[in-house]
Coordinates of C-alpha atoms in Angstrom, one line a residue:
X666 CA -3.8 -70.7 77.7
X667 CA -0.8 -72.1 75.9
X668 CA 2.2 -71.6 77.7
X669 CA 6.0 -71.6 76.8
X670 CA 8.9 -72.2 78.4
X671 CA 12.3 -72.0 77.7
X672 CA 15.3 -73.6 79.6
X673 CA 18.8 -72.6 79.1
X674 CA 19.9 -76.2 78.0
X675 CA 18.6 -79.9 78.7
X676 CA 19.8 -81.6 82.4
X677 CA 19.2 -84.5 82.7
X678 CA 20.5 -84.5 86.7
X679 CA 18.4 -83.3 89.4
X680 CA 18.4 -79.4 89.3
X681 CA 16.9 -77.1 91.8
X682 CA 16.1 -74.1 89.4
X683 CA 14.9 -76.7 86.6
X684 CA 12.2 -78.7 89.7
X685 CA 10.7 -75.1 90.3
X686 CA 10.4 -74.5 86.3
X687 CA 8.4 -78.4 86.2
X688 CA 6.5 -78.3 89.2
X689 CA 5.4 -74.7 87.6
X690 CA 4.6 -76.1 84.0
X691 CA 2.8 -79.6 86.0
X692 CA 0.5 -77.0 88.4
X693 CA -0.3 -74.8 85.0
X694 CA -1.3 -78.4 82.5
X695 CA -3.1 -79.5 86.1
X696 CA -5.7 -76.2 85.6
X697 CA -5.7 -77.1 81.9
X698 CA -3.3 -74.9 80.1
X699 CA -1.3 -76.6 77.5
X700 CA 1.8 -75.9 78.8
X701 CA 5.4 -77.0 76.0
X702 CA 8.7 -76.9 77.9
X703 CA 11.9 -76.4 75.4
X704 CA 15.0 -77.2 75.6
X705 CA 17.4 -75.7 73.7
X706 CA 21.0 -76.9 72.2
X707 CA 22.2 -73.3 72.3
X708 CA 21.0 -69.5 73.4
X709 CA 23.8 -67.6 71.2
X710 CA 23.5 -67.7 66.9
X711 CA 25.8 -70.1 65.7
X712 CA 25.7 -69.0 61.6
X713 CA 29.0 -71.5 60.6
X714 CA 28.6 -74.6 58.6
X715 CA 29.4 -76.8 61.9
X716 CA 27.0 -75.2 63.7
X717 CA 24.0 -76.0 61.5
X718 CA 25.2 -79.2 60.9
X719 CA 24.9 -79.7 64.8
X720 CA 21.8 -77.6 65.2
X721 CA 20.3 -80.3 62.4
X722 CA 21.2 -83.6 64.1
X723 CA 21.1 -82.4 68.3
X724 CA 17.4 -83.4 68.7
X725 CA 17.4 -86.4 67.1
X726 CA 20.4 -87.8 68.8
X727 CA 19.9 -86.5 71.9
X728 CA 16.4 -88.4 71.8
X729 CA 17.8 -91.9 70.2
X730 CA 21.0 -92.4 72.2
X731 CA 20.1 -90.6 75.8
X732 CA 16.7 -92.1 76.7
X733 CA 14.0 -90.2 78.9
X734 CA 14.7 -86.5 78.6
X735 CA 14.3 -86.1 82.2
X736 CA 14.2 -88.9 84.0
X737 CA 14.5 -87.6 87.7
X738 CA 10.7 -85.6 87.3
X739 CA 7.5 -86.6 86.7
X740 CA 5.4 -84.6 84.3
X741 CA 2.0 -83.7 84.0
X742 CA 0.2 -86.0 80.7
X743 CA -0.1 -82.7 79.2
X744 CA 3.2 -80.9 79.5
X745 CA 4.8 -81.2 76.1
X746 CA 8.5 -80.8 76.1
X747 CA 10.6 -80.4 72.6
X748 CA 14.7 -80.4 72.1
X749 CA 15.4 -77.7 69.2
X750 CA 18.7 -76.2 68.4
X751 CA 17.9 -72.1 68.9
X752 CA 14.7 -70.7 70.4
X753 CA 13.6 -68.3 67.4
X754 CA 10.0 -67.8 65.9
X755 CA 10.8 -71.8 64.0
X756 CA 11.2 -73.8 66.8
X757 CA 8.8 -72.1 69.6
X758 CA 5.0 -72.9 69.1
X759 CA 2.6 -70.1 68.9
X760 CA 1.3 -69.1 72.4
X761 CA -0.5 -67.0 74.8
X762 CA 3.1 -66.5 76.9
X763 CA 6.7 -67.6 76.7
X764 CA 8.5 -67.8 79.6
X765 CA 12.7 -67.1 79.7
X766 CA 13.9 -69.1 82.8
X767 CA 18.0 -68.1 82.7
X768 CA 19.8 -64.7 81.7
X769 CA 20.8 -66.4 78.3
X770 CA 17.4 -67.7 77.5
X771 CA 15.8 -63.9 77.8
X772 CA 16.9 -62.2 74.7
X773 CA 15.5 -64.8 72.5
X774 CA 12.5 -64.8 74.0
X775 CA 12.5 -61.0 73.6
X776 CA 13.1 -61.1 70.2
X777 CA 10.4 -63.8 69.5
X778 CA 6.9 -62.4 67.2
X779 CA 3.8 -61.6 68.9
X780 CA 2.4 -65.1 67.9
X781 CA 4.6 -66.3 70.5
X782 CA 3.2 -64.8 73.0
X783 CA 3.6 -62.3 75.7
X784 CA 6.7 -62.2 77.2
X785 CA 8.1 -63.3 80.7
X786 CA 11.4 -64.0 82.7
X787 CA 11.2 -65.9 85.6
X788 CA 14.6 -64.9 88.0
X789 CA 15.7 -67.7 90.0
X790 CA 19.2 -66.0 91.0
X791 CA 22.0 -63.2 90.3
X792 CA 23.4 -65.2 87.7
X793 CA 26.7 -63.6 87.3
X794 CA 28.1 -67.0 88.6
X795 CA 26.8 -68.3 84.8
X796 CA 27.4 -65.9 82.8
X797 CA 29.1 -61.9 82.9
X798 CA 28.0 -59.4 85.1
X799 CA 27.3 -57.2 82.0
X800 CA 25.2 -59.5 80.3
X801 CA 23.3 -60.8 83.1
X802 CA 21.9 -57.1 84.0
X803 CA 21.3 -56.3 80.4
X804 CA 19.0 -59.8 80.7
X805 CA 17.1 -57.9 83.6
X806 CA 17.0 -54.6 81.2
X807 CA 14.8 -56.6 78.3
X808 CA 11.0 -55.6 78.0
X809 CA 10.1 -58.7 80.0
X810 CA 7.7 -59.0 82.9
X811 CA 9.4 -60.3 85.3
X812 CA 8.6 -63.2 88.2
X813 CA 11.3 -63.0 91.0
X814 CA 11.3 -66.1 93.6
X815 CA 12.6 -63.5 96.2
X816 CA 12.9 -60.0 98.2
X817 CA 16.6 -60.1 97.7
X818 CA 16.5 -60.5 94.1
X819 CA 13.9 -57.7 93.9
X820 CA 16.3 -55.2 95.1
X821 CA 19.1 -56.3 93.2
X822 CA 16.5 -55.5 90.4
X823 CA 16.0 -52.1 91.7
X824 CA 19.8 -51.5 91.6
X825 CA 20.3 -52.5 88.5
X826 CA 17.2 -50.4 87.6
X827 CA 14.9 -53.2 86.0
X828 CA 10.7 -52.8 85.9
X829 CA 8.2 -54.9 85.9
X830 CA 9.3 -57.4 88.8
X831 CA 6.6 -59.4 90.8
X832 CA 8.1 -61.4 93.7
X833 CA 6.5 -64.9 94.1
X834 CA 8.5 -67.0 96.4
X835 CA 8.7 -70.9 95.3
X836 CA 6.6 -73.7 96.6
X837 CA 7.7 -77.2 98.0
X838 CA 5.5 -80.5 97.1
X839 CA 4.5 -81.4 100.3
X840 CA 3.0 -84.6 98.8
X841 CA 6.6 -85.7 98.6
X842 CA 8.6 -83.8 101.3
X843 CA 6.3 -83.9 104.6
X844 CA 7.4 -85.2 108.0
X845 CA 7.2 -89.5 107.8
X846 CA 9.3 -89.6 111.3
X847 CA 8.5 -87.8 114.4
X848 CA 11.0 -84.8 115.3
X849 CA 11.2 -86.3 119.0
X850 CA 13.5 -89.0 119.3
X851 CA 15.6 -88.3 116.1
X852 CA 19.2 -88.6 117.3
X853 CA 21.4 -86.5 116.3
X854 CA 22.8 -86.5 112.8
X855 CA 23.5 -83.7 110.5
X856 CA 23.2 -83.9 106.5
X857 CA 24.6 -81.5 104.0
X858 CA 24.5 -80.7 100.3
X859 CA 27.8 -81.2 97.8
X860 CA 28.1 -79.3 95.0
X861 CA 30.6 -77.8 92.5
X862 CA 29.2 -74.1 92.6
X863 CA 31.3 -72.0 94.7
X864 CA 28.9 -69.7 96.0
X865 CA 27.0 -72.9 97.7
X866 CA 30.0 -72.7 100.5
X867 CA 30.4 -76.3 100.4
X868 CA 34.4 -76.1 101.4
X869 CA 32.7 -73.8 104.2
X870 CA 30.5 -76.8 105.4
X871 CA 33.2 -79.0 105.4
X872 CA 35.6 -77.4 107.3
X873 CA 32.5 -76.5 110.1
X874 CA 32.0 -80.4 109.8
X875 CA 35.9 -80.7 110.3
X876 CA 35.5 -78.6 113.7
X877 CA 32.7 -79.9 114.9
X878 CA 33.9 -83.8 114.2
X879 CA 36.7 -82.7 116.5
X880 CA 34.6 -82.4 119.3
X881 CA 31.5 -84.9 118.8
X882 CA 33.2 -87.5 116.9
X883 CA 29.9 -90.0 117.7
X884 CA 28.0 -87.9 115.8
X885 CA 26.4 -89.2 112.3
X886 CA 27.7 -87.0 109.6
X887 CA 26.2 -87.1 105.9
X888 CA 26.5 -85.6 102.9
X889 CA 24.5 -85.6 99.3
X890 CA 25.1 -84.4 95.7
X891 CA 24.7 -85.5 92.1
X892 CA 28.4 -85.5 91.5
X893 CA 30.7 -88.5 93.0
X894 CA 32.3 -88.5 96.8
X895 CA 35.6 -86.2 96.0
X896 CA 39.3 -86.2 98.1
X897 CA 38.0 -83.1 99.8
X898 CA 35.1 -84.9 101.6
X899 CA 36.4 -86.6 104.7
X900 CA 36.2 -90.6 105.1
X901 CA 34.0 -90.3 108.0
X902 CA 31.3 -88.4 106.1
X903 CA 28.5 -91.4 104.4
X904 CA 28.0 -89.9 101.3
X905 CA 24.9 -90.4 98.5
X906 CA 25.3 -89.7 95.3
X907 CA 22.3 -88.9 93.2
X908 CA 19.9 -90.0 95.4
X909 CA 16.2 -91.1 94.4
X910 CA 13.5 -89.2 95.4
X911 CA 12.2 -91.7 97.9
X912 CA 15.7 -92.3 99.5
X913 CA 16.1 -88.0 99.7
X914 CA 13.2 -87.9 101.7
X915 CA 13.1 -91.0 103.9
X916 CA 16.8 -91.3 104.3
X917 CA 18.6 -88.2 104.0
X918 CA 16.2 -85.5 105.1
X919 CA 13.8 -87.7 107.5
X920 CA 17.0 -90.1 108.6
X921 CA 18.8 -87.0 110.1
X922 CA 17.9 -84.1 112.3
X923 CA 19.9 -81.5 111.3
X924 CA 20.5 -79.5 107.6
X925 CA 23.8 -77.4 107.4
X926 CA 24.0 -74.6 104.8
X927 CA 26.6 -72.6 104.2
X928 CA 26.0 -71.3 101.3
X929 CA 27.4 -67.4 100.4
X930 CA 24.2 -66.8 98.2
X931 CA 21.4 -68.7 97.1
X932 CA 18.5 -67.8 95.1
X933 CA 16.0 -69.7 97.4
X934 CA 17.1 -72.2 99.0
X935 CA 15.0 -75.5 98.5
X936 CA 17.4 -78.3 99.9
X937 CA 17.1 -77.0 103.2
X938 CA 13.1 -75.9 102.5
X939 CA 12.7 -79.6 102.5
X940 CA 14.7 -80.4 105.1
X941 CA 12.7 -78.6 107.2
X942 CA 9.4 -79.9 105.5
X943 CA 11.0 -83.0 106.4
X944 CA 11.9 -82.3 110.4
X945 CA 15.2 -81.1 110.2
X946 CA 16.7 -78.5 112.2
X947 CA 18.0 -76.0 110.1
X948 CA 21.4 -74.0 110.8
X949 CA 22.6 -72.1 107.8
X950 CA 23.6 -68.4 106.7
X951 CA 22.2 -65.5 107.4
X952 CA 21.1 -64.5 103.2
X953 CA 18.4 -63.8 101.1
X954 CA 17.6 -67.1 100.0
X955 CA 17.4 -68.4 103.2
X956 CA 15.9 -65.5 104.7
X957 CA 12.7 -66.2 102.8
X958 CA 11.5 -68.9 104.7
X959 CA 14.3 -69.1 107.9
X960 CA 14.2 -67.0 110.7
X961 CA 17.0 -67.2 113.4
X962 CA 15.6 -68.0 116.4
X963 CA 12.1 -68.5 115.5
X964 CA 12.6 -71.8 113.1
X965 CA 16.3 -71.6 112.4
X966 CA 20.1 -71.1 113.2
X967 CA 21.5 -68.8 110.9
X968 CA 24.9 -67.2 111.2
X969 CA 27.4 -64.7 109.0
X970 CA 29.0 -65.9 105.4
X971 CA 32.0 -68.1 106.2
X972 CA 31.4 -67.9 109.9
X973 CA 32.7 -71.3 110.5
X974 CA 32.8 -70.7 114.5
X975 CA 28.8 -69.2 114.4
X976 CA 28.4 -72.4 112.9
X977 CA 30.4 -74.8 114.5
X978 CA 28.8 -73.3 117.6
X979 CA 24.8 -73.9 116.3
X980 CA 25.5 -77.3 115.7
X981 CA 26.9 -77.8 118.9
X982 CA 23.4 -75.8 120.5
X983 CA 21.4 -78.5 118.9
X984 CA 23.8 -81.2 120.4
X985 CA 23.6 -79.8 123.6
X986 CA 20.0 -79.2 123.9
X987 CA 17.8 -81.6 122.3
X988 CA 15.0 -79.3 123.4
X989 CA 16.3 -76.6 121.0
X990 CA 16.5 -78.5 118.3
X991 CA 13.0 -79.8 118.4
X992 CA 11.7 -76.9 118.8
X993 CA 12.9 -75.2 116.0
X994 CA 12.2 -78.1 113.5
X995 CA 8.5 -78.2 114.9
X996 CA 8.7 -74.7 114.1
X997 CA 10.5 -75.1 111.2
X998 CA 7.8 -77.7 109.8
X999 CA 4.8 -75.9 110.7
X1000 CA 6.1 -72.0 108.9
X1001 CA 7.4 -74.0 105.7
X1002 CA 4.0 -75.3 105.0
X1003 CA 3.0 -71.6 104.0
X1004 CA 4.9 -72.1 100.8
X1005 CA 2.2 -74.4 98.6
X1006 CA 2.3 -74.7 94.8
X1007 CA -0.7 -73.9 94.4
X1008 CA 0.0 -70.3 96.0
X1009 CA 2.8 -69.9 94.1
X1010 CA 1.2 -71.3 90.6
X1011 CA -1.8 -69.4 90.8
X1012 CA -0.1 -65.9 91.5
X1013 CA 2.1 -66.8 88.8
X1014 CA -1.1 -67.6 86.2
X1015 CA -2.4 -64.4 87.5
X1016 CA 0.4 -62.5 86.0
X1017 CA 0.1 -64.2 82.9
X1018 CA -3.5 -63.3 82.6

């Protein structure tokens, strides 16, 4: 098959929603579909004179004065991926299915001709955090089969009264995130994500990380992101920013032996996914995107939104009871395994069949 996909704009940082729409388009050219991923200047018709101007030279300077498109993945030999200023019936090559991958990318690809394909929108989150509530739901409305990465999202869908929707939870690539340092013996550190997105409950993590500091000051406390070490983030806290691959895996997620997330809503949550592929304990929020692979108790720690004293008191479980925390990370490791891209890419080609 030739298959299309269509990303909301070109990233050239690490992006969690962008890795799932690769490692898609790299399983689909590895069972040799010819697969083209496009990236577009804009989703919304820009008719002024400015705007064609721009639409005219974007590519071209995007590709001679910003190097590798996306130099934080590895593609497939035969994924194909093109810059082009609007995706309409010029710019998107004929295909067997085109796939929308953000609310503003699925109108276009509903309006593209039949040579382009069949239709599909693949849901990675709510996104009225991106865009208005109005237009997002109207993006769920379009005559577009749907792929939804999770139960939660599947009922929102059902609220909003969108058809079509098959839920095919993500996969991790265990070739890269897989356990290189034995659970027993990890001392205890914890490890936590920065970002700018306010439902990802970062100032939530850092005032549990406040609380807890108070009491277990020896504690290792660590923190990633792509964006630099702000004021907020205290001086005690090592921080990477935009870490490699290699260092993500063997320094941040196998190096510690704890992942905090207190996120208010996540589509699925794949930081702490690989954590836990990794051997980390994880202690997060009790929410759909977590609830997909984490279950309190069984593999996890998960407490209410904004609990900060739920949390605070996890963390301080784990530091209590090394016992605990390995056996919920063995756990952990062992149920996350489930979640294969091959499992995920092969339902996903059976939909597009």
């Amino acid at each position: 098959m030739r298959i299309n996909f269509v990303l909301p704009l070109l990233m050239r940082v690490p992006v969690g929603g962008f890795r799932v729409v690769f490692q898609y388009a790299n399983y689909f050219a590895s069972q040799g579909h010819r697969v083209t991923i496009i990236y577009p200047r804009r989703c919304v018709e820009d008719p002024s004179l400015s705007g064609i101007v721009k639409d005219a030279l974007w590519p071209t300077r995007k590709r001679l004065t910003a190097g590798p498109l996306m130099p934080w993945f590895d593609f497939h030999e035969n994924v194909r991926q093109k810059l082009v200023a609007y995706p309409d019936a010029g710019s998107v090559p004929d295909a067997d299915a085109t796939i929308a991958t953000g609310w503003s990318t699925a109108k276009p690809v509903s309006e593209l001709p039949a040579s382009k394909g069949r239709p599909f929108y693949l849901i990675q989150h709510y996104e009225i955090w991106a865009g208005k509530k109005e237009d997002v739901d109207a993006s769920w409305l379009l005559p577009l089969k749907k792929i939804v990465i999770a139960q939660w999202l599947i009922d929102v869908g059902h609220e909003i009264g969108a058809t079509d929707m098959t839920h095919i939870p993500n996969g991790l690539d265990f070739s890269a995130f897989k356990l290189t340092k034995p659970v027993e013996g990890r001392k205890m550190t914890i490890v936590t994500l920065n970002h700018h997105e306010p439902f990802k409950g970062v100032p939530v993590a850092i005032e549990v990380l406040k609380n807890y500091h108070e009491i277990h000051p020896e504690v290792p406390i660590k923190m990633f992101g792509t964006m630099p070490k702000g004021s907020e983030i205290p001086d005690w806290i090592e921080y990477y920013q935009n870490p490699e691959q290699k260092v993500l895996v063997e320094d941040i997620y196998n190096g510690n032996s704890v992942y905090l997330g207190a996120s208010r809503q996540e589509g699925w949550g794949l930081p702490p996914a690989e954590a836990m592929a990794c051997g980390c304990t994880f202690v997060g929020t009790d929410i759909g995107g977590f609830r997909e692979f984490a279950i309190d108790g069984e593999n996890a720690l998960l407490n209410p939104v904004d609990d900060v004293g739920g949390m605070v008191s996890s963390l301080r479980a784990l530091t209590q009871d090394d016992q605990l925390r390995c056996r919920l990370a063995t756990a952990a490791e062992r149920s996350i395994r489930q979640f294969t891209w091959d499992r995920a890419g092969s339902a996903f080609l059976a939909c597009l069949d």
